[in-house]
PDB file of C-alpha atoms in Angstrom:
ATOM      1  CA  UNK A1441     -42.216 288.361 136.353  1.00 71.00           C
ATOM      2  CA  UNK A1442     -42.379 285.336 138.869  1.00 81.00           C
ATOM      3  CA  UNK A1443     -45.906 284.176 139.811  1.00 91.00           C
ATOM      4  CA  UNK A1444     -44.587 281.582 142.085  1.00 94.00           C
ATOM      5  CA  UNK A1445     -41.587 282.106 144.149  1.00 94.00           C
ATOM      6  CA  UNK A1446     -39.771 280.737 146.598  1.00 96.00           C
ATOM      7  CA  UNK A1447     -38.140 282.907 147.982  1.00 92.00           C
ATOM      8  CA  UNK A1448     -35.433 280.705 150.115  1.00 95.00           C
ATOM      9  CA  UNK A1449     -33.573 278.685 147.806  1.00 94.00           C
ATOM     10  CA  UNK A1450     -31.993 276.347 150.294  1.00 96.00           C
ATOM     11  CA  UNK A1451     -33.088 275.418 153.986  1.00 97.00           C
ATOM     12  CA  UNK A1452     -30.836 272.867 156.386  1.00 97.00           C
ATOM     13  CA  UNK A1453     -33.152 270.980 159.114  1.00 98.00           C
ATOM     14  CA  UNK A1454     -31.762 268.300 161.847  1.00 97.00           C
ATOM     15  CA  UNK A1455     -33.489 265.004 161.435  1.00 97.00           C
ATOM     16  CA  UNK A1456     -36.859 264.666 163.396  1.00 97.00           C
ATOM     17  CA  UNK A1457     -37.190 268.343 163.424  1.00 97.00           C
ATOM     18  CA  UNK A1458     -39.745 269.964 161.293  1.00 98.00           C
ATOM     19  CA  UNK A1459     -39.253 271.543 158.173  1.00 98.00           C
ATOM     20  CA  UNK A1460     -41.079 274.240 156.621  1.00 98.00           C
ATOM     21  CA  UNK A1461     -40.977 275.262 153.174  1.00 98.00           C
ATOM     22  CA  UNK A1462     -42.714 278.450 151.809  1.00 98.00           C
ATOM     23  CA  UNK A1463     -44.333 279.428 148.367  1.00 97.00           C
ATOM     24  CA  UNK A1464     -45.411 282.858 147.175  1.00 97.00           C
ATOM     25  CA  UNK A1465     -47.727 283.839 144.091  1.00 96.00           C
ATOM     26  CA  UNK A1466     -49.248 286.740 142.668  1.00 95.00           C
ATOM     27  CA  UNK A1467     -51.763 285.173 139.984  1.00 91.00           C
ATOM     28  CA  UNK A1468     -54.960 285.677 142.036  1.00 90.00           C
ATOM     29  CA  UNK A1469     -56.420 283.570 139.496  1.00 89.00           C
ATOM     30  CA  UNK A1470     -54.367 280.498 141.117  1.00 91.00           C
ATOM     31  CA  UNK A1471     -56.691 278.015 142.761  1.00 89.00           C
ATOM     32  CA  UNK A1472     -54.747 275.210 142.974  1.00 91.00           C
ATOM     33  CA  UNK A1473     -51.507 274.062 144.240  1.00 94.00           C
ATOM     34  CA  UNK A1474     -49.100 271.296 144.704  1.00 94.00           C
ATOM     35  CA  UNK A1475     -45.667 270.039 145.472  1.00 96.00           C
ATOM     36  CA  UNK A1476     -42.991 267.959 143.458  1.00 96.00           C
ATOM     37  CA  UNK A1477     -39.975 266.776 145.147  1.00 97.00           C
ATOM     38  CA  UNK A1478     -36.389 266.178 143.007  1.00 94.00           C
ATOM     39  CA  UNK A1479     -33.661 264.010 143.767  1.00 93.00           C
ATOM     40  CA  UNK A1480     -30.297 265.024 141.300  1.00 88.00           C
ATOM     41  CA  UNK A1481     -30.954 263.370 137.986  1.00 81.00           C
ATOM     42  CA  UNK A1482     -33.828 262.284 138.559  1.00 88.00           C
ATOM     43  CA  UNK A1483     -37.412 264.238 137.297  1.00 92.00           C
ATOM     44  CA  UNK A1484     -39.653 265.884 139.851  1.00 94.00           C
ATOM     45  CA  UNK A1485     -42.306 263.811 141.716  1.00 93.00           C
ATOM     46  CA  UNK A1486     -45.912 264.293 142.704  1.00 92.00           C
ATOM     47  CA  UNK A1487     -46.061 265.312 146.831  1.00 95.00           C
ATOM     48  CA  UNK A1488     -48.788 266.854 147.415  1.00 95.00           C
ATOM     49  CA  UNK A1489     -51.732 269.447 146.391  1.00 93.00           C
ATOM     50  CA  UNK A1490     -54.362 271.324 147.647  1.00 94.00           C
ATOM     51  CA  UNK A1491     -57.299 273.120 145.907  1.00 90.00           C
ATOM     52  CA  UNK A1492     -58.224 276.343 147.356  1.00 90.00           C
ATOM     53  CA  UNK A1493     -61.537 275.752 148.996  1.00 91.00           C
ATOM     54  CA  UNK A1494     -58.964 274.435 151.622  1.00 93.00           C
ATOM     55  CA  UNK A1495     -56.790 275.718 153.665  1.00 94.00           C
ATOM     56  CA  UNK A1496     -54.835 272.650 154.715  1.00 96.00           C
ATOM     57  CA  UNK A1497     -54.042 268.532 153.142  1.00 96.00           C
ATOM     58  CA  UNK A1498     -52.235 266.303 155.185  1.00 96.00           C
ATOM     59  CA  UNK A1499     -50.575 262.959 154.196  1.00 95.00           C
ATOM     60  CA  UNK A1500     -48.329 261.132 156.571  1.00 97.00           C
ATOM     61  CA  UNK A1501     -45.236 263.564 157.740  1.00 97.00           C
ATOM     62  CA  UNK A1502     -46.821 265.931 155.000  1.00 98.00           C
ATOM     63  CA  UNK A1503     -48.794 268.945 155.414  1.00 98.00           C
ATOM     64  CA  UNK A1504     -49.560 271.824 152.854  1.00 98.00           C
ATOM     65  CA  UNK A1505     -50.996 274.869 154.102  1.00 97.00           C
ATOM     66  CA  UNK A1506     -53.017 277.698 152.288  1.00 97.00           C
ATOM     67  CA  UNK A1507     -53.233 281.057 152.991  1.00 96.00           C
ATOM     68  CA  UNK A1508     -55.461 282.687 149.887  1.00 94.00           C
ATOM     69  CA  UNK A1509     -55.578 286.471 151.353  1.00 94.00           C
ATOM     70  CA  UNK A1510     -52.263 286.044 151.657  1.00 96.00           C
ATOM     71  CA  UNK A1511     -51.235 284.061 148.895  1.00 96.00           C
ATOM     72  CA  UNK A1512     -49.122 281.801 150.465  1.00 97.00           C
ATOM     73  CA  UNK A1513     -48.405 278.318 150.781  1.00 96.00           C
ATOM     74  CA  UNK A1514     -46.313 276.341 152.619  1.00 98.00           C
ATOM     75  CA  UNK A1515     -45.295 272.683 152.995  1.00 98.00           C
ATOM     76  CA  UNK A1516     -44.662 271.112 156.797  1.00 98.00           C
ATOM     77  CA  UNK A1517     -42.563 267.961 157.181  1.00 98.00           C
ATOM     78  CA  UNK A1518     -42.523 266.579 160.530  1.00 97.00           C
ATOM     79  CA  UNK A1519     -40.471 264.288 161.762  1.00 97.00           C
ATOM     80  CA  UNK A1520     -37.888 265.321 158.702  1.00 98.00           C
ATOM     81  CA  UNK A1521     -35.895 262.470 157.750  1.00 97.00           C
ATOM     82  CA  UNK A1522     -32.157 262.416 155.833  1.00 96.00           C
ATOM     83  CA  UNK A1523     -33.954 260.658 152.873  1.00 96.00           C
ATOM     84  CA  UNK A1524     -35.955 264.026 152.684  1.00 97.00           C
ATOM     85  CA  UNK A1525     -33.224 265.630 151.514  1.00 97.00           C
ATOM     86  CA  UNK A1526     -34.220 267.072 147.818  1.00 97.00           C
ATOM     87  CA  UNK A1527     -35.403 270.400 145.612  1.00 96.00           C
ATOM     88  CA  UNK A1528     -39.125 270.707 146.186  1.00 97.00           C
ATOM     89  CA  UNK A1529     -40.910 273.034 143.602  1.00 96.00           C
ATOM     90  CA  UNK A1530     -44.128 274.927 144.704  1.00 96.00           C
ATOM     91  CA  UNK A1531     -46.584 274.903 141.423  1.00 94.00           C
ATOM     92  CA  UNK A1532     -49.801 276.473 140.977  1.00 93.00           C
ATOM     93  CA  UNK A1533     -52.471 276.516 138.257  1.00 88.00           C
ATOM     94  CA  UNK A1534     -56.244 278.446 137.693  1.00 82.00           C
ATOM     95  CA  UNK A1535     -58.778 275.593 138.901  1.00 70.00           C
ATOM     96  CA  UNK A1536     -61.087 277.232 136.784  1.00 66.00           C
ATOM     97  CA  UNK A1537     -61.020 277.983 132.848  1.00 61.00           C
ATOM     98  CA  UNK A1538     -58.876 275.113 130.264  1.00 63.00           C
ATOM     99  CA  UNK A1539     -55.516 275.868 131.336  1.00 66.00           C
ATOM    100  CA  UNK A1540     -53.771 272.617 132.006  1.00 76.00           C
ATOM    101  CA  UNK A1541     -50.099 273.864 132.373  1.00 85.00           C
ATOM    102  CA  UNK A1542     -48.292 274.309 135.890  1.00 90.00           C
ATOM    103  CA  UNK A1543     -46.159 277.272 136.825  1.00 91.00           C
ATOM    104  CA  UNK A1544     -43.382 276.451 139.101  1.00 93.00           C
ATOM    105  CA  UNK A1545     -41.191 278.395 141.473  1.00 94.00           C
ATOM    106  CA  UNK A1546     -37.356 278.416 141.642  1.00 94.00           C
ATOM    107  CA  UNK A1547     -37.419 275.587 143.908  1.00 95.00           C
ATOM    108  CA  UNK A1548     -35.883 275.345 147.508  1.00 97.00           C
ATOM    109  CA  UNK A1549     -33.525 272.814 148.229  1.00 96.00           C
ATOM    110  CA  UNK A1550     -33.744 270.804 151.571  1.00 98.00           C
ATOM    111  CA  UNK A1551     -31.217 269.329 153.130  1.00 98.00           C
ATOM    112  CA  UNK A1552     -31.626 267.123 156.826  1.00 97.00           C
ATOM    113  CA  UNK A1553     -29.025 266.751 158.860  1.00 96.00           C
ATOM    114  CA  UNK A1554     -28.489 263.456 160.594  1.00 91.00           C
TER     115      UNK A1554
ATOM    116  CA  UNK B 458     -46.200 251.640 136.746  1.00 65.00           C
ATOM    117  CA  UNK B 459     -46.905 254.674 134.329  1.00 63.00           C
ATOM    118  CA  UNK B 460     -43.635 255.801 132.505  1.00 90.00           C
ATOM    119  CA  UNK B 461     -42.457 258.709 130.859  1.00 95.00           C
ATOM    120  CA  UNK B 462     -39.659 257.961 129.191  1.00 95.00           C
ATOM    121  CA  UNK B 463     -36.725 260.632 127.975  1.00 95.00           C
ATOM    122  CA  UNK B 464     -34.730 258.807 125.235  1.00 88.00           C
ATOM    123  CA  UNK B 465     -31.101 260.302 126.815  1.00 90.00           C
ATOM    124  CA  UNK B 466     -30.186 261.134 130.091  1.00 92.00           C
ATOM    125  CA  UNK B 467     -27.138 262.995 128.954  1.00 95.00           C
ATOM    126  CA  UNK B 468     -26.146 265.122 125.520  1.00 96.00           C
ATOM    127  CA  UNK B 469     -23.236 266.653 124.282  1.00 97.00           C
ATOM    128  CA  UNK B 470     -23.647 268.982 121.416  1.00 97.00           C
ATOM    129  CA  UNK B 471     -21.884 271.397 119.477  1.00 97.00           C
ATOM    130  CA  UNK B 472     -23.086 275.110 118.886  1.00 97.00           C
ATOM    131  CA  UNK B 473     -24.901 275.390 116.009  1.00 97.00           C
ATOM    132  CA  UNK B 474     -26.029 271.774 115.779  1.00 97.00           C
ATOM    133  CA  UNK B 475     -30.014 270.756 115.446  1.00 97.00           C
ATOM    134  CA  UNK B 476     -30.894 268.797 118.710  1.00 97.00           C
ATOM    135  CA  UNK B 477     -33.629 266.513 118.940  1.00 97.00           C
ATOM    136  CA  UNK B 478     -34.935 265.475 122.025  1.00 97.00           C
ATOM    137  CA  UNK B 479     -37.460 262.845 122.358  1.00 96.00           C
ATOM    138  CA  UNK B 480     -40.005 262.153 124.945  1.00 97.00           C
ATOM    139  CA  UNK B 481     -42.486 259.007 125.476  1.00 97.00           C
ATOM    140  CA  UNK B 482     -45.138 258.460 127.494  1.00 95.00           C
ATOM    141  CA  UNK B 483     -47.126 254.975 127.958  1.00 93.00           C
ATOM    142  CA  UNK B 484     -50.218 256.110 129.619  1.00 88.00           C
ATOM    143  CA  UNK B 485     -52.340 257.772 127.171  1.00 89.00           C
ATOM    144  CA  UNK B 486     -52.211 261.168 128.038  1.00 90.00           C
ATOM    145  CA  UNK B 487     -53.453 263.738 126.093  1.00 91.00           C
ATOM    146  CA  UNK B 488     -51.239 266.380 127.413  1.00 92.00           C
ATOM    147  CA  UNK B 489     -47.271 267.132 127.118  1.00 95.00           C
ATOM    148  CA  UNK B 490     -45.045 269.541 128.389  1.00 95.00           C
ATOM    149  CA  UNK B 491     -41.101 270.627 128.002  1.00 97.00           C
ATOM    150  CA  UNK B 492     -39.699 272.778 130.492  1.00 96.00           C
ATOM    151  CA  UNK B 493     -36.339 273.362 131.234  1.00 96.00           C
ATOM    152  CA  UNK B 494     -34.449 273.121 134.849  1.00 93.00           C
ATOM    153  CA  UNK B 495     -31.678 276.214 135.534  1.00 92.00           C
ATOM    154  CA  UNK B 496     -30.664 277.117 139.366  1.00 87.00           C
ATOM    155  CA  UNK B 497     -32.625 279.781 140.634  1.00 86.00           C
ATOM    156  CA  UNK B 498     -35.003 279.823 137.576  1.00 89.00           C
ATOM    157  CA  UNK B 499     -36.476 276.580 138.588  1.00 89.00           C
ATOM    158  CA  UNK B 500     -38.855 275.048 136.119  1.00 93.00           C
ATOM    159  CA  UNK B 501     -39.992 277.256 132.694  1.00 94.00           C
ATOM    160  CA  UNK B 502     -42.402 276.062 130.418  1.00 94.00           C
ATOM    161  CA  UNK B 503     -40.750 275.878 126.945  1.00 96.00           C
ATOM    162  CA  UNK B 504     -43.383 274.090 124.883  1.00 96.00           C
ATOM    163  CA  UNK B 505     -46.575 272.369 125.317  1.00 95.00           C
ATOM    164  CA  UNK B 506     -49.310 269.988 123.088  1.00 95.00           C
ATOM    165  CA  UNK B 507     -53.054 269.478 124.351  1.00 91.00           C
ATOM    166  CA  UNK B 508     -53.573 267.206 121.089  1.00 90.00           C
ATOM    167  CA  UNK B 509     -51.390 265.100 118.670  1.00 92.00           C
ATOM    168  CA  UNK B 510     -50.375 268.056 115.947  1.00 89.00           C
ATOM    169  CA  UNK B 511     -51.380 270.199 118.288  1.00 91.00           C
ATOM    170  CA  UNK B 512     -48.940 272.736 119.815  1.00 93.00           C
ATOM    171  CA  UNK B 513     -49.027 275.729 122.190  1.00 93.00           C
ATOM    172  CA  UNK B 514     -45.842 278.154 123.393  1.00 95.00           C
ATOM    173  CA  UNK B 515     -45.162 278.168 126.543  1.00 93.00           C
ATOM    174  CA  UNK B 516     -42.848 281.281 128.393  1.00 91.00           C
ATOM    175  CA  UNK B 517     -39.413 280.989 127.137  1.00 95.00           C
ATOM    176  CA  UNK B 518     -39.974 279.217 123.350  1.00 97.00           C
ATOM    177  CA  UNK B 519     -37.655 281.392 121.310  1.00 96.00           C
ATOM    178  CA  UNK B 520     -34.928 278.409 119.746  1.00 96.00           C
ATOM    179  CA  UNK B 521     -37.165 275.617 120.077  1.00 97.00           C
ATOM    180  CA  UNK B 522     -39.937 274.085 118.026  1.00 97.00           C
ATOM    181  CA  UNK B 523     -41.511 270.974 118.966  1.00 97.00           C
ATOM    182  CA  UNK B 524     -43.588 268.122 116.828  1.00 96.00           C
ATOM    183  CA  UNK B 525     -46.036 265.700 118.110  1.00 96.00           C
ATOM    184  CA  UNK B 526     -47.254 263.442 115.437  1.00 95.00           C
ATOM    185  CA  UNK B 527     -48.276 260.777 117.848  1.00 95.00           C
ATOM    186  CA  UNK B 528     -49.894 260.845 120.956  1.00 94.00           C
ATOM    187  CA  UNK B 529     -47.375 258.999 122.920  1.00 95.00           C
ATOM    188  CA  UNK B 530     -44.395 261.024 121.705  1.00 97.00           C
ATOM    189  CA  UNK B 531     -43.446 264.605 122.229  1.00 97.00           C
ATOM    190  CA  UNK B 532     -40.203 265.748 120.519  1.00 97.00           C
ATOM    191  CA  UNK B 533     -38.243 269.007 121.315  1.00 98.00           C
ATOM    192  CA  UNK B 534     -35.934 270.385 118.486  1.00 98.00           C
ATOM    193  CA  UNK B 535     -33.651 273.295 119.229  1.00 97.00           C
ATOM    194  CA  UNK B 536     -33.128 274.243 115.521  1.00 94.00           C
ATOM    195  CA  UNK B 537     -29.339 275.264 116.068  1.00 97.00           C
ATOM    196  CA  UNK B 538     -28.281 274.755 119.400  1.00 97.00           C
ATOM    197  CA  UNK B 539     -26.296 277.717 121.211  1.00 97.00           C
ATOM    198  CA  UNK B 540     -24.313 277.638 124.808  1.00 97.00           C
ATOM    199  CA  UNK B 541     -27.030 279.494 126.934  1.00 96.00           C
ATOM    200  CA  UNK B 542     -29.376 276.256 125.726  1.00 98.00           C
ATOM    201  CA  UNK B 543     -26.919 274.584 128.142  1.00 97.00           C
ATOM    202  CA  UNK B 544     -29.527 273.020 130.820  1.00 96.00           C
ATOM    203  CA  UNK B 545     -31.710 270.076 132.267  1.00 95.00           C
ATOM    204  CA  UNK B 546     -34.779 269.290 130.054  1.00 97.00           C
ATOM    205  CA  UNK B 547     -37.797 267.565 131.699  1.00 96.00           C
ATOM    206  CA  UNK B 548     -40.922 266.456 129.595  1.00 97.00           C
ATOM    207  CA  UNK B 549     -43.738 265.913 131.381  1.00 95.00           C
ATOM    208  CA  UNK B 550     -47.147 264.462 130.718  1.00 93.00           C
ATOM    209  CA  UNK B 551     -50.570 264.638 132.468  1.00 89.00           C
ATOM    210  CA  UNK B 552     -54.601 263.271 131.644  1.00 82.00           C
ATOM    211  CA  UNK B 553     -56.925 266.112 131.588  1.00 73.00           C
ATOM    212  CA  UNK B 554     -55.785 268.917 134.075  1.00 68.00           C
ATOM    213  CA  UNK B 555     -54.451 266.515 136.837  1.00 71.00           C
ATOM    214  CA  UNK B 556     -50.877 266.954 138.195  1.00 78.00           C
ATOM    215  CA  UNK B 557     -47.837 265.734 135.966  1.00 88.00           C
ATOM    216  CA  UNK B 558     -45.957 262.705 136.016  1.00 92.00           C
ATOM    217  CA  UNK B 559     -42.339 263.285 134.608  1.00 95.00           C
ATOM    218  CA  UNK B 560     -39.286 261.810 132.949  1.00 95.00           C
ATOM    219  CA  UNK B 561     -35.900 261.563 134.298  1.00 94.00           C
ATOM    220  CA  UNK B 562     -34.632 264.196 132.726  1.00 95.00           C
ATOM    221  CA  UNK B 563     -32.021 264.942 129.610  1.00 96.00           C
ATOM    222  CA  UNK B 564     -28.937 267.148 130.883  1.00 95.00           C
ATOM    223  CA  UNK B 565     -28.097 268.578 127.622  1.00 97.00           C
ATOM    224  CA  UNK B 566     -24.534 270.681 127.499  1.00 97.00           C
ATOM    225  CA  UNK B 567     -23.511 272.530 124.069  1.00 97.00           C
ATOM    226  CA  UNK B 568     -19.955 273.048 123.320  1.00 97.00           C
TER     227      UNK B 568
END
């Protein structure tokens, strides 16, 4: 059973539109989230998180918002740019309790047009 | 720049083989992670170690062990590889319950 999915596994945005990027989960115990980003052969990379005493984090073109009743999450790029063009994995861990491990969604893979 | 370091990028191995794959990190974390990378399956936690000799399953950890006998190093062993172990393996590493920094990767194909 999936506690984080992403439910579109590929999206295709023109450059210097704005592309959105959603994240389900079902583990009410969840409280916080974050991003990675993958190039091909390469490992994932940090993007951006959010706790959820939140309900939005913003850095540069990058904005996550949460929705807790709903529990959803979803990641805004604006101006989307070619080099954007990646997997990005939605993960999600309990803020509370010892649990250090992420669980990660399927992953949605971006492309931007140019 | 903090590293994690995956000792191959690609492996070719025959069914039935042992398979070790190694993972280093310079930054003194005391957590490490294996998960695997399949298409639609995204990211499942094999394996993971809180402590040196310390080791904890993760989700999918049926024909894998791992050993971690140093706190920089955290080895994956797939104890006789088979063709649905066919996949990308990323090790990751992280201090205290911050987010993960990861290696490159190890595409690992068995024949």
């Amino acid at each position: 059973d999936q506690q984080v999915k992403q439910n579109s596994p590929s999206l295709s945005v023109q450059e210097g539109r704005i592309s959105i990027l959603n994240c389900d989960y079902t583990n009410s115990m969840f409280d916080y989230f974050l991003w990675y980003k993958k190039y091909p052969a390469e490992g994932p990379t940090f993007l951006i998180s959010i706790s959820s005493i939140k309900d939005k984090n913003e850095d540069g073109r990058f904005t996550v918002f949460l929705n807790k009743s709903a529990k959803h999450l979803s990641l805004h790029i604006v101006p989307s740019q070619p080099g954007d063009s990646a997997v990005y994995f939605c993960a999600a861990r309990p803020d509370r309790g010892s649990a250090r491990q992420l669980t990660f969604g399927s992953g949605t893979q971006l492309t931007v047009l140019p | 720049d903090v590293k994690v370091t995956q000792s191959s990028r690609y492996l070719v191995k025959r069914t039935g083989e042992k398979v070790f794959l190694e993972c280093v990190q310079d930054m003194d974390h005391e957590n490490m992670f294996w998960y695997r990378q399949d298409p639609g399956l995204g990211l499942r936690l094999i394996y993971f170690s809180y402590d040196v000799k310390m080791k904890e399953k993760g989700d999918i950890p049926e024909g894998y062990s791992v050993s971690r006998e140093k706190k920089e190093r955290f080895s994956l062993i797939l104890e006789s590889a088979s063709t649905n172990q066919t996949s990308m393996y990323l090790c990751a590493s992280s201090h205290r319950r911050y987010g993960y920094t990861f290696g490159s990767g190890t595409r690992l194909t068995v024949v």
